[in-house]
mmCIF file of C-alpha atoms in Angstrom:
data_model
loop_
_atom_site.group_PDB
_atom_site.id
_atom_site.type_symbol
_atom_site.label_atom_id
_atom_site.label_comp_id
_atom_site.label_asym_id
_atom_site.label_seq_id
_atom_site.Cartn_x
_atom_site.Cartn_y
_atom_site.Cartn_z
ATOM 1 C CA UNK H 1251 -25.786 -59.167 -41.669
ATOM 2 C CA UNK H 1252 -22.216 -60.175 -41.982
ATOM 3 C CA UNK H 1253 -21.120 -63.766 -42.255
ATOM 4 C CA UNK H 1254 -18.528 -63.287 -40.016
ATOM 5 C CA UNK H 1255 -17.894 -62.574 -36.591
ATOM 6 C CA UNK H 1256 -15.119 -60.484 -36.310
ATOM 7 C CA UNK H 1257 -11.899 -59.363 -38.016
ATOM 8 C CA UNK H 1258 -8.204 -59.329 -37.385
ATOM 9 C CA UNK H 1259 -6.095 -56.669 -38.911
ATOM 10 C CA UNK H 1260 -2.115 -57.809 -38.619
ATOM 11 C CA UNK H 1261 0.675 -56.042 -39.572
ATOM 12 C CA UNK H 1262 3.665 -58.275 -40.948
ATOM 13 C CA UNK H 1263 7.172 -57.172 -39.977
ATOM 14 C CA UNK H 1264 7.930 -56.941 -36.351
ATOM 15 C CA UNK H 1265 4.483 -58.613 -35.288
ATOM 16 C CA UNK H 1266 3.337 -61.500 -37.526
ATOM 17 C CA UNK H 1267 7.180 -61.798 -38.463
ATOM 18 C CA UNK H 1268 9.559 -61.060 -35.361
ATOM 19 C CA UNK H 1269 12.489 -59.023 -37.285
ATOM 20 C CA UNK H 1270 15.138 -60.893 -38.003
ATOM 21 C CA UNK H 1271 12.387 -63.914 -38.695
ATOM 22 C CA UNK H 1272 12.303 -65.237 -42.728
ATOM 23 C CA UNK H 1273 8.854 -67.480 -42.276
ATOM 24 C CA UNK H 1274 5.569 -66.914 -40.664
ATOM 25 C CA UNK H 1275 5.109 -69.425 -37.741
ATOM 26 C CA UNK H 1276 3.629 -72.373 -38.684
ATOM 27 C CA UNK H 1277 1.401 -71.869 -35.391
ATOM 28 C CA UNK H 1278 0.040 -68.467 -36.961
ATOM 29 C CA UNK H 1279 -1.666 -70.869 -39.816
ATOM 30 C CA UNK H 1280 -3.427 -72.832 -37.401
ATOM 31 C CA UNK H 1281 -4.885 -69.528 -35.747
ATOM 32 C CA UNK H 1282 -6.267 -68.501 -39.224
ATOM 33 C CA UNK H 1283 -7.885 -71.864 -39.713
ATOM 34 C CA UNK H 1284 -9.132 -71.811 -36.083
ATOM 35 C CA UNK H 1285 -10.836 -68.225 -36.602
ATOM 36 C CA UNK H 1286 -12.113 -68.937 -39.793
ATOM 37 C CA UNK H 1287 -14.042 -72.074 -37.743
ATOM 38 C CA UNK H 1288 -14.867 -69.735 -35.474
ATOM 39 C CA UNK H 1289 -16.459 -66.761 -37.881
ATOM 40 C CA UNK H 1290 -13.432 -64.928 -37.836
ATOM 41 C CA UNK H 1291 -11.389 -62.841 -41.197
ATOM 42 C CA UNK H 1292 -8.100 -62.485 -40.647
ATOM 43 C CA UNK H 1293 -6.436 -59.144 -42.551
ATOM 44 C CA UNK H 1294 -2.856 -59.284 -43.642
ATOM 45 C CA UNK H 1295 -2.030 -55.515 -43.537
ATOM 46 C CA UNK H 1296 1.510 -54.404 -44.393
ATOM 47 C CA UNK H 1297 3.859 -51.521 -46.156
ATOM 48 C CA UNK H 1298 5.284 -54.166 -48.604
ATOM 49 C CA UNK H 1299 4.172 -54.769 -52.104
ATOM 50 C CA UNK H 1300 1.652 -57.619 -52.406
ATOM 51 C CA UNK H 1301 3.796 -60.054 -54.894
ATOM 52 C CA UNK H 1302 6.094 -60.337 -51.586
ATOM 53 C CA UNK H 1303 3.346 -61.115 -49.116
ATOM 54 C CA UNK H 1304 2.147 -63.862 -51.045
ATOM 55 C CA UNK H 1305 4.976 -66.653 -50.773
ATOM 56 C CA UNK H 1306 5.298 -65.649 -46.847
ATOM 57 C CA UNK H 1307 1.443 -66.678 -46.436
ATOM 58 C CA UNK H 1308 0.862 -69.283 -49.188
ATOM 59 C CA UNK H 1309 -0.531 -71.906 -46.661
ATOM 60 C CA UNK H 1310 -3.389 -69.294 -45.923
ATOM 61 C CA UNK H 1311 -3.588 -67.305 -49.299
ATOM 62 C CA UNK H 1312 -7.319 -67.781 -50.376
ATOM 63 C CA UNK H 1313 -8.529 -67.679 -46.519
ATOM 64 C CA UNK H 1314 -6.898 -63.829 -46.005
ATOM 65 C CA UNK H 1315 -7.149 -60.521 -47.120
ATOM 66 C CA UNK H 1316 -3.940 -58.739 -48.264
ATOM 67 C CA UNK H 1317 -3.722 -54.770 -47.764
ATOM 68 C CA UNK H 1318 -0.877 -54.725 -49.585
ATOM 69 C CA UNK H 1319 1.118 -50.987 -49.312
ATOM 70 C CA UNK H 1320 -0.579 -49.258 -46.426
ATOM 71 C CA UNK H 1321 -4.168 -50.486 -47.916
ATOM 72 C CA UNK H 1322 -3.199 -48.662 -51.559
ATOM 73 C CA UNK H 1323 -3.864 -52.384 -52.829
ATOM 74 C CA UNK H 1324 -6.239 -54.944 -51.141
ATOM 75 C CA UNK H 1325 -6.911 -58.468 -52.179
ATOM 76 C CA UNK H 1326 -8.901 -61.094 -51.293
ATOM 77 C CA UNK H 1327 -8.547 -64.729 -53.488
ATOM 78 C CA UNK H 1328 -6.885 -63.135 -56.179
ATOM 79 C CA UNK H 1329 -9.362 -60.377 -56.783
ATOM 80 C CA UNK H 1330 -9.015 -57.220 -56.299
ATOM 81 C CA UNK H 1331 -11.727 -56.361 -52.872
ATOM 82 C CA UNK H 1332 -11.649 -52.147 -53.421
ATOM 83 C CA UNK H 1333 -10.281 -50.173 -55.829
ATOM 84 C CA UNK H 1334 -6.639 -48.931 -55.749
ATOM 85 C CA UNK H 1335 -5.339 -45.909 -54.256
ATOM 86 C CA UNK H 1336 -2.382 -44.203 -56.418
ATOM 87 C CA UNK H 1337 -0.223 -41.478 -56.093
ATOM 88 C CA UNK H 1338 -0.978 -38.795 -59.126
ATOM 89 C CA UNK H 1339 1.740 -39.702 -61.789
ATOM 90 C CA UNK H 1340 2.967 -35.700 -61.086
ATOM 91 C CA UNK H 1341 3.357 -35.633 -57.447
ATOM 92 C CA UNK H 1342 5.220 -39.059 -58.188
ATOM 93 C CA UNK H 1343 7.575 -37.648 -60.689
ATOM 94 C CA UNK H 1344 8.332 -34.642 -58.328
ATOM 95 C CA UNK H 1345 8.380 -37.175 -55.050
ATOM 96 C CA UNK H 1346 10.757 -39.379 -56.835
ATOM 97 C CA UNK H 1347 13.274 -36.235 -57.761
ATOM 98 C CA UNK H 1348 13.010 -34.838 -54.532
ATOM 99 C CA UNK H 1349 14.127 -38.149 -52.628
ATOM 100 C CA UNK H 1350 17.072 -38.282 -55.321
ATOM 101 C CA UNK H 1351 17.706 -35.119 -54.474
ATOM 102 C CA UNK H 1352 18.039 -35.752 -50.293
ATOM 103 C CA UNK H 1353 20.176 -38.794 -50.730
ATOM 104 C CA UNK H 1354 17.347 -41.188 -50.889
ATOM 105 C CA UNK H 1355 16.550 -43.823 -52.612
ATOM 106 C CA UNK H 1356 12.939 -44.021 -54.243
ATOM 107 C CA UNK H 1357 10.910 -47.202 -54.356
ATOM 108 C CA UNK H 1358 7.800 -46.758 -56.263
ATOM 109 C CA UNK H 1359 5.463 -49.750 -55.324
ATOM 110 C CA UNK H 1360 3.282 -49.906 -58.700
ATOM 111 C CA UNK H 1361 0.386 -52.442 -59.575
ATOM 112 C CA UNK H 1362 2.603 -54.814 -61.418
ATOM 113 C CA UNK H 1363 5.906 -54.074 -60.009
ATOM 114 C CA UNK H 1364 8.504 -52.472 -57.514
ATOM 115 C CA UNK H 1365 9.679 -49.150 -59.794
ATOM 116 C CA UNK H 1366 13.861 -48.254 -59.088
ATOM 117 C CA UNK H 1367 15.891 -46.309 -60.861
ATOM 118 C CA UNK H 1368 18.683 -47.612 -62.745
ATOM 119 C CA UNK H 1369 21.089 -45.737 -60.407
ATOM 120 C CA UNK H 1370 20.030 -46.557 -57.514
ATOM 121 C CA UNK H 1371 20.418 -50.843 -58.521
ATOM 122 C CA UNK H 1372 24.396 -51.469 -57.914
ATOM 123 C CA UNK H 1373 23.635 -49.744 -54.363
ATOM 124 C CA UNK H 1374 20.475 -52.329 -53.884
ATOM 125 C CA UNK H 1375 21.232 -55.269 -55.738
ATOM 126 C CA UNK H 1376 21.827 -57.336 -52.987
ATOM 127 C CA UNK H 1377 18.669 -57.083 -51.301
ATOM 128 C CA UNK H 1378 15.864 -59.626 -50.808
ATOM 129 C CA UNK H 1379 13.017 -57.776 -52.890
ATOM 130 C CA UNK H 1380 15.983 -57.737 -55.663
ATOM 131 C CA UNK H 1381 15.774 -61.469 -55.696
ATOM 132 C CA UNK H 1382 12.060 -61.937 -56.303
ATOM 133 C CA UNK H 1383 11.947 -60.827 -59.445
ATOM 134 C CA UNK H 1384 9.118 -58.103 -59.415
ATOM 135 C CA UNK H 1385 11.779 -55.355 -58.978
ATOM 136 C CA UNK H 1386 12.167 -53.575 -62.613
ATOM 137 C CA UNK H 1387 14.763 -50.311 -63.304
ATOM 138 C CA UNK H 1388 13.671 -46.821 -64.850
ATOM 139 C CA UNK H 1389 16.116 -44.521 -66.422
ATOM 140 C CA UNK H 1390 13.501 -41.240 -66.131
ATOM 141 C CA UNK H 1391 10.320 -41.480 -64.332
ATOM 142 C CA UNK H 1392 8.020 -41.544 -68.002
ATOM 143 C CA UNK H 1393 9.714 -45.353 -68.992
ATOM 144 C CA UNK H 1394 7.305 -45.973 -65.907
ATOM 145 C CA UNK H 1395 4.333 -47.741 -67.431
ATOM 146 C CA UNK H 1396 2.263 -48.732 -64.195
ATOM 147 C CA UNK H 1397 -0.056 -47.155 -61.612
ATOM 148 C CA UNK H 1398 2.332 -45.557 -58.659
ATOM 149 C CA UNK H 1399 0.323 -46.792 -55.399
ATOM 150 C CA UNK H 1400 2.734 -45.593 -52.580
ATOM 151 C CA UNK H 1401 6.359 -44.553 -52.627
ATOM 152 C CA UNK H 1402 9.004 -45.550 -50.616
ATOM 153 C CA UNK H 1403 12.316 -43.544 -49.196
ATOM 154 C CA UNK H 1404 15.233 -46.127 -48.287
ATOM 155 C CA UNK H 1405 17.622 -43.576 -46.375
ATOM 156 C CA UNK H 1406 21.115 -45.100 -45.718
ATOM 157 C CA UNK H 1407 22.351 -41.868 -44.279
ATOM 158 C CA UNK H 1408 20.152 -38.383 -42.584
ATOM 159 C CA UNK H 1409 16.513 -40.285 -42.226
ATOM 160 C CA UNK H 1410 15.686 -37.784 -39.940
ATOM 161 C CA UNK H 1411 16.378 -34.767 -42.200
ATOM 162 C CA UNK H 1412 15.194 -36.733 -45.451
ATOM 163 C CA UNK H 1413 11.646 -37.369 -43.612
ATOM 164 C CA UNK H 1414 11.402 -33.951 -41.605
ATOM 165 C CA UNK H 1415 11.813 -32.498 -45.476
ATOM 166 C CA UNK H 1416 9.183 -34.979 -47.044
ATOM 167 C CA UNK H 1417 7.108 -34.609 -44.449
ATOM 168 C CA UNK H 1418 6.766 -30.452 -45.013
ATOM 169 C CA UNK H 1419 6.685 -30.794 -49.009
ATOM 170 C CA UNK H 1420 3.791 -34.048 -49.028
ATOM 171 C CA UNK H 1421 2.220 -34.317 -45.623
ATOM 172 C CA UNK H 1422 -0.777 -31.932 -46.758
ATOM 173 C CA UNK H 1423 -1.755 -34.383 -49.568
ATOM 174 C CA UNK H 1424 -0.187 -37.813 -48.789
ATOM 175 C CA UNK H 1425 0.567 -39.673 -45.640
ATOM 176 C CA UNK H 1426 4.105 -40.040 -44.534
ATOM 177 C CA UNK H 1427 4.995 -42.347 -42.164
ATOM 178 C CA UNK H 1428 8.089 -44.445 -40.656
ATOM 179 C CA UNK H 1429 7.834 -48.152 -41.444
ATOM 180 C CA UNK H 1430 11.422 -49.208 -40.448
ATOM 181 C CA UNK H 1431 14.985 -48.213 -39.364
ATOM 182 C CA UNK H 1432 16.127 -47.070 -42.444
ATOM 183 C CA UNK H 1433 12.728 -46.452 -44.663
ATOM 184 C CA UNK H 1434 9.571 -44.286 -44.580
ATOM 185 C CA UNK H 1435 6.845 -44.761 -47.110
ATOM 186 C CA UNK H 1436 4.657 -41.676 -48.540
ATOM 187 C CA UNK H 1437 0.935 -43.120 -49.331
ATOM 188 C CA UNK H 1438 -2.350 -41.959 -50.689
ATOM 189 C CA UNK H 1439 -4.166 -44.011 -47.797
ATOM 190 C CA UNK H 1440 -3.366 -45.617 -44.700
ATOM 191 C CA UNK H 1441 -3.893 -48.659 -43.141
ATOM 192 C CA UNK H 1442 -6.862 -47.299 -40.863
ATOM 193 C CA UNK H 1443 -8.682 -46.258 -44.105
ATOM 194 C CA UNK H 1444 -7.909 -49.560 -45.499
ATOM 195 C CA UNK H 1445 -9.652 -51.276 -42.042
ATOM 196 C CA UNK H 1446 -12.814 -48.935 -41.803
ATOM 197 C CA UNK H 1447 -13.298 -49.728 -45.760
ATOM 198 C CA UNK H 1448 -12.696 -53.572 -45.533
ATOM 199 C CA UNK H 1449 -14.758 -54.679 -42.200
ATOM 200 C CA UNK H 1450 -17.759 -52.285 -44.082
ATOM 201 C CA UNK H 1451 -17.177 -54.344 -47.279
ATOM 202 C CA UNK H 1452 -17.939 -57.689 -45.415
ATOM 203 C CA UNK H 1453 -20.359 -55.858 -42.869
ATOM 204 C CA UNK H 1454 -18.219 -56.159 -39.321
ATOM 205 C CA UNK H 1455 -19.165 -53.591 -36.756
ATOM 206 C CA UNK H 1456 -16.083 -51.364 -35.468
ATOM 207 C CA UNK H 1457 -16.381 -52.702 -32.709
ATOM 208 C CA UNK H 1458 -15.459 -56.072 -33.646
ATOM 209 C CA UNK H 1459 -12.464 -55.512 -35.368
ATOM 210 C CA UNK H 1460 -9.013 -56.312 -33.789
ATOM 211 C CA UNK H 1461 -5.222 -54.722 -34.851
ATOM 212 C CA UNK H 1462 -1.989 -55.713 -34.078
ATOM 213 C CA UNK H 1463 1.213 -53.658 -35.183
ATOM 214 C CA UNK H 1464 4.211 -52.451 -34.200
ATOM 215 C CA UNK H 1465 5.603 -49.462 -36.102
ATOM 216 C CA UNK H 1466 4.425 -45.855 -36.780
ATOM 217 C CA UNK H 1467 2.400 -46.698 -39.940
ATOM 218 C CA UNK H 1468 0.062 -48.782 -37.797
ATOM 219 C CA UNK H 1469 -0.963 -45.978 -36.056
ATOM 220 C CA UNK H 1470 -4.096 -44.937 -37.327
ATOM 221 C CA UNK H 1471 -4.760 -48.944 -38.199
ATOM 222 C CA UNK H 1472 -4.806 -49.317 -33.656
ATOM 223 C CA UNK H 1473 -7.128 -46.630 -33.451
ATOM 224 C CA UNK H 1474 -9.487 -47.528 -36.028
ATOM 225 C CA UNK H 1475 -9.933 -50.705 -34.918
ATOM 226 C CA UNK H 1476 -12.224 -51.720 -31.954
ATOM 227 C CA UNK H 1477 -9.305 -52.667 -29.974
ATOM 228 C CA UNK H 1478 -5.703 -52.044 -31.188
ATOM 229 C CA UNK H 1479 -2.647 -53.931 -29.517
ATOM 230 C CA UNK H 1480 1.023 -52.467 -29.948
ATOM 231 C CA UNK H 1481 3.524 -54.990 -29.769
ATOM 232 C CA UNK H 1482 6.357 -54.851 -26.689
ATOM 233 C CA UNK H 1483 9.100 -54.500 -29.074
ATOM 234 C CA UNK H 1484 7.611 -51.218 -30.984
ATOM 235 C CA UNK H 1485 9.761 -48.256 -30.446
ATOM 236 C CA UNK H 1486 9.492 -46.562 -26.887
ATOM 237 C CA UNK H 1487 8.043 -43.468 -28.806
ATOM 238 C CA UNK H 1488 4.771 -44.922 -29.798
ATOM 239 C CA UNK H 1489 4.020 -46.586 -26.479
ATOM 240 C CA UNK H 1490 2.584 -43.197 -25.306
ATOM 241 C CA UNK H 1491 -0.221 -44.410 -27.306
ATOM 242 C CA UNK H 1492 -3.238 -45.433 -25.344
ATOM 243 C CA UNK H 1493 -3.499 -49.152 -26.669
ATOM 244 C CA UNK H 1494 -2.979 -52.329 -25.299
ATOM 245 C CA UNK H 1495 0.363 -53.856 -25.424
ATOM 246 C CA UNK H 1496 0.906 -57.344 -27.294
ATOM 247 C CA UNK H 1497 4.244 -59.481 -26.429
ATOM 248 C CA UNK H 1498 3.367 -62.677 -27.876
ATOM 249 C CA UNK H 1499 0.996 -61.931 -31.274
ATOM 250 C CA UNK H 1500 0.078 -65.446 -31.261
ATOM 251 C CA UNK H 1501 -0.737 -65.783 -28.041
ATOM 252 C CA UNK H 1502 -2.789 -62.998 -27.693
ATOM 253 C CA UNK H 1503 -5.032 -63.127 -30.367
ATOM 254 C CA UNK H 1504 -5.858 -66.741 -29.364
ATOM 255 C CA UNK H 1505 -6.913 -65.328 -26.269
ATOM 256 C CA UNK H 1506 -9.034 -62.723 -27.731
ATOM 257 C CA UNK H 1507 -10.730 -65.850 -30.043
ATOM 258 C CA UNK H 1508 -11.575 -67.790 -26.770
ATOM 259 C CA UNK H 1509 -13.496 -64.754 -25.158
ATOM 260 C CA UNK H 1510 -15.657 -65.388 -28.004
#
């Protein structure tokens, strides 16, 4: 029988963190602690690499489990809770070329670091996951010496074409999905897998596990879950979704704790 009561899966940018936002609400710590009182796991589940989840939820970091890009990495007080999923270090090389190729720029979330190549940095340099220091350069795909977890296409110009093309070359053997205005990620797992294999790990029915998210990648984490909540501000295109819709994450969860 599991220790807990429930689970919360929560994705990070546009729900947990309103875009725009720089620091998780110091309200959202109190609702971990007041769950975890309660017999409730909270799930941090998110696109970005784990090094850059860390420092947003430091206050909570040992009472949370981090799926870390689209559940290819999951976490739980430093240790890793399932075994990574990677991309095969061929499909990688040839994923990598190809977004070159379209006018993309590759990100190649590895186990130690983000992966970017050398050309690509003058065009990036000023952006935040830049500044933290996990970001390292490649010249050719071998100087790679990491496992390649998921695989990110930043697309300044033509997302549309870039992802309609990735999408018919990888979408038989890896999931593709949109995870911003200007980026889609291409992932061995997804964030539903990630939720069905984490609530078995500590023993919580389906049926009592909660997600919140607001962007195409949380798809399939909403309709794994018991109950999955879209937020209001998600894109007009996934609210023909049958799920409930969230406006105020905080809020709402809260709510769902006090039925209980």
């Amino acid at each position: 029988m599991s220790r807990y009561n429930g689970m919360f899966f929560c994705d990070v940018d546009g729900t947990i963190l309103p875009h725009g936002q720089r620091e998780i609400s110091p309200s959202f710590f109190s609702l971990v602690h007041e769950a975890k009182d309660k017999g409730y796991l909270f799930c941090i589940s998110s696109g970005r690499f784990h090094l850059s989840l860390l420092p947003l939820f430091e206050q909570v970091e040992n009472e949370v489990v981090f799926s870390a890009s689209n559940g290819c990495r999951i976490l739980y007080q430093g240790q890793e809770l399932i075994p990574n999923h990677t991309i095969h270090p061929t499909d990688a090389e040839q994923i990598t070329t190809s977004l070159l190729e379209l006018g993309a720029i590759p990100l190649l979330s590895g186990k130690h670091a983000i992966h970017l190549p050398s050309a690509s940095l003058k065009m990036e340099q000023d952006k935040g996951y830049l500044a933290k220091g996990f970001t390292r350069t490649f010249d050719v795909f071998s100087d790679i010496d990491d496992e390649i977890l998921q695989i990110t296409g930043v697309c300044r110009l033509n997302k549309e074409a870039i992802l309609r093309e990735s999408r018919r070359a990888w979408e038989d053997s890896y999931h593709v999905v949109t995870t911003g205005r200007e980026l889609f990620d291409i992932c061995p797992t997804s964030k539903g897998d990630s939720l069905v294999s984490i609530s078995s790990h500590f023993g919580i029915p389906r049926e009592n596990t909660y997600a919140f998210g607001d962007d195409e990648n949380d798809i399939p984490m909403l309709r794994s879950a018991g109950k999955g909540y879209l937020m209001g501000t998600a894109h007009d295109n996934l609210k023909k979704h049958e799920f409930e819709h969230c406006h105020d994450l905080v809020g709402s969860i809260a709510a769902i704790i006090e039925q209980f």
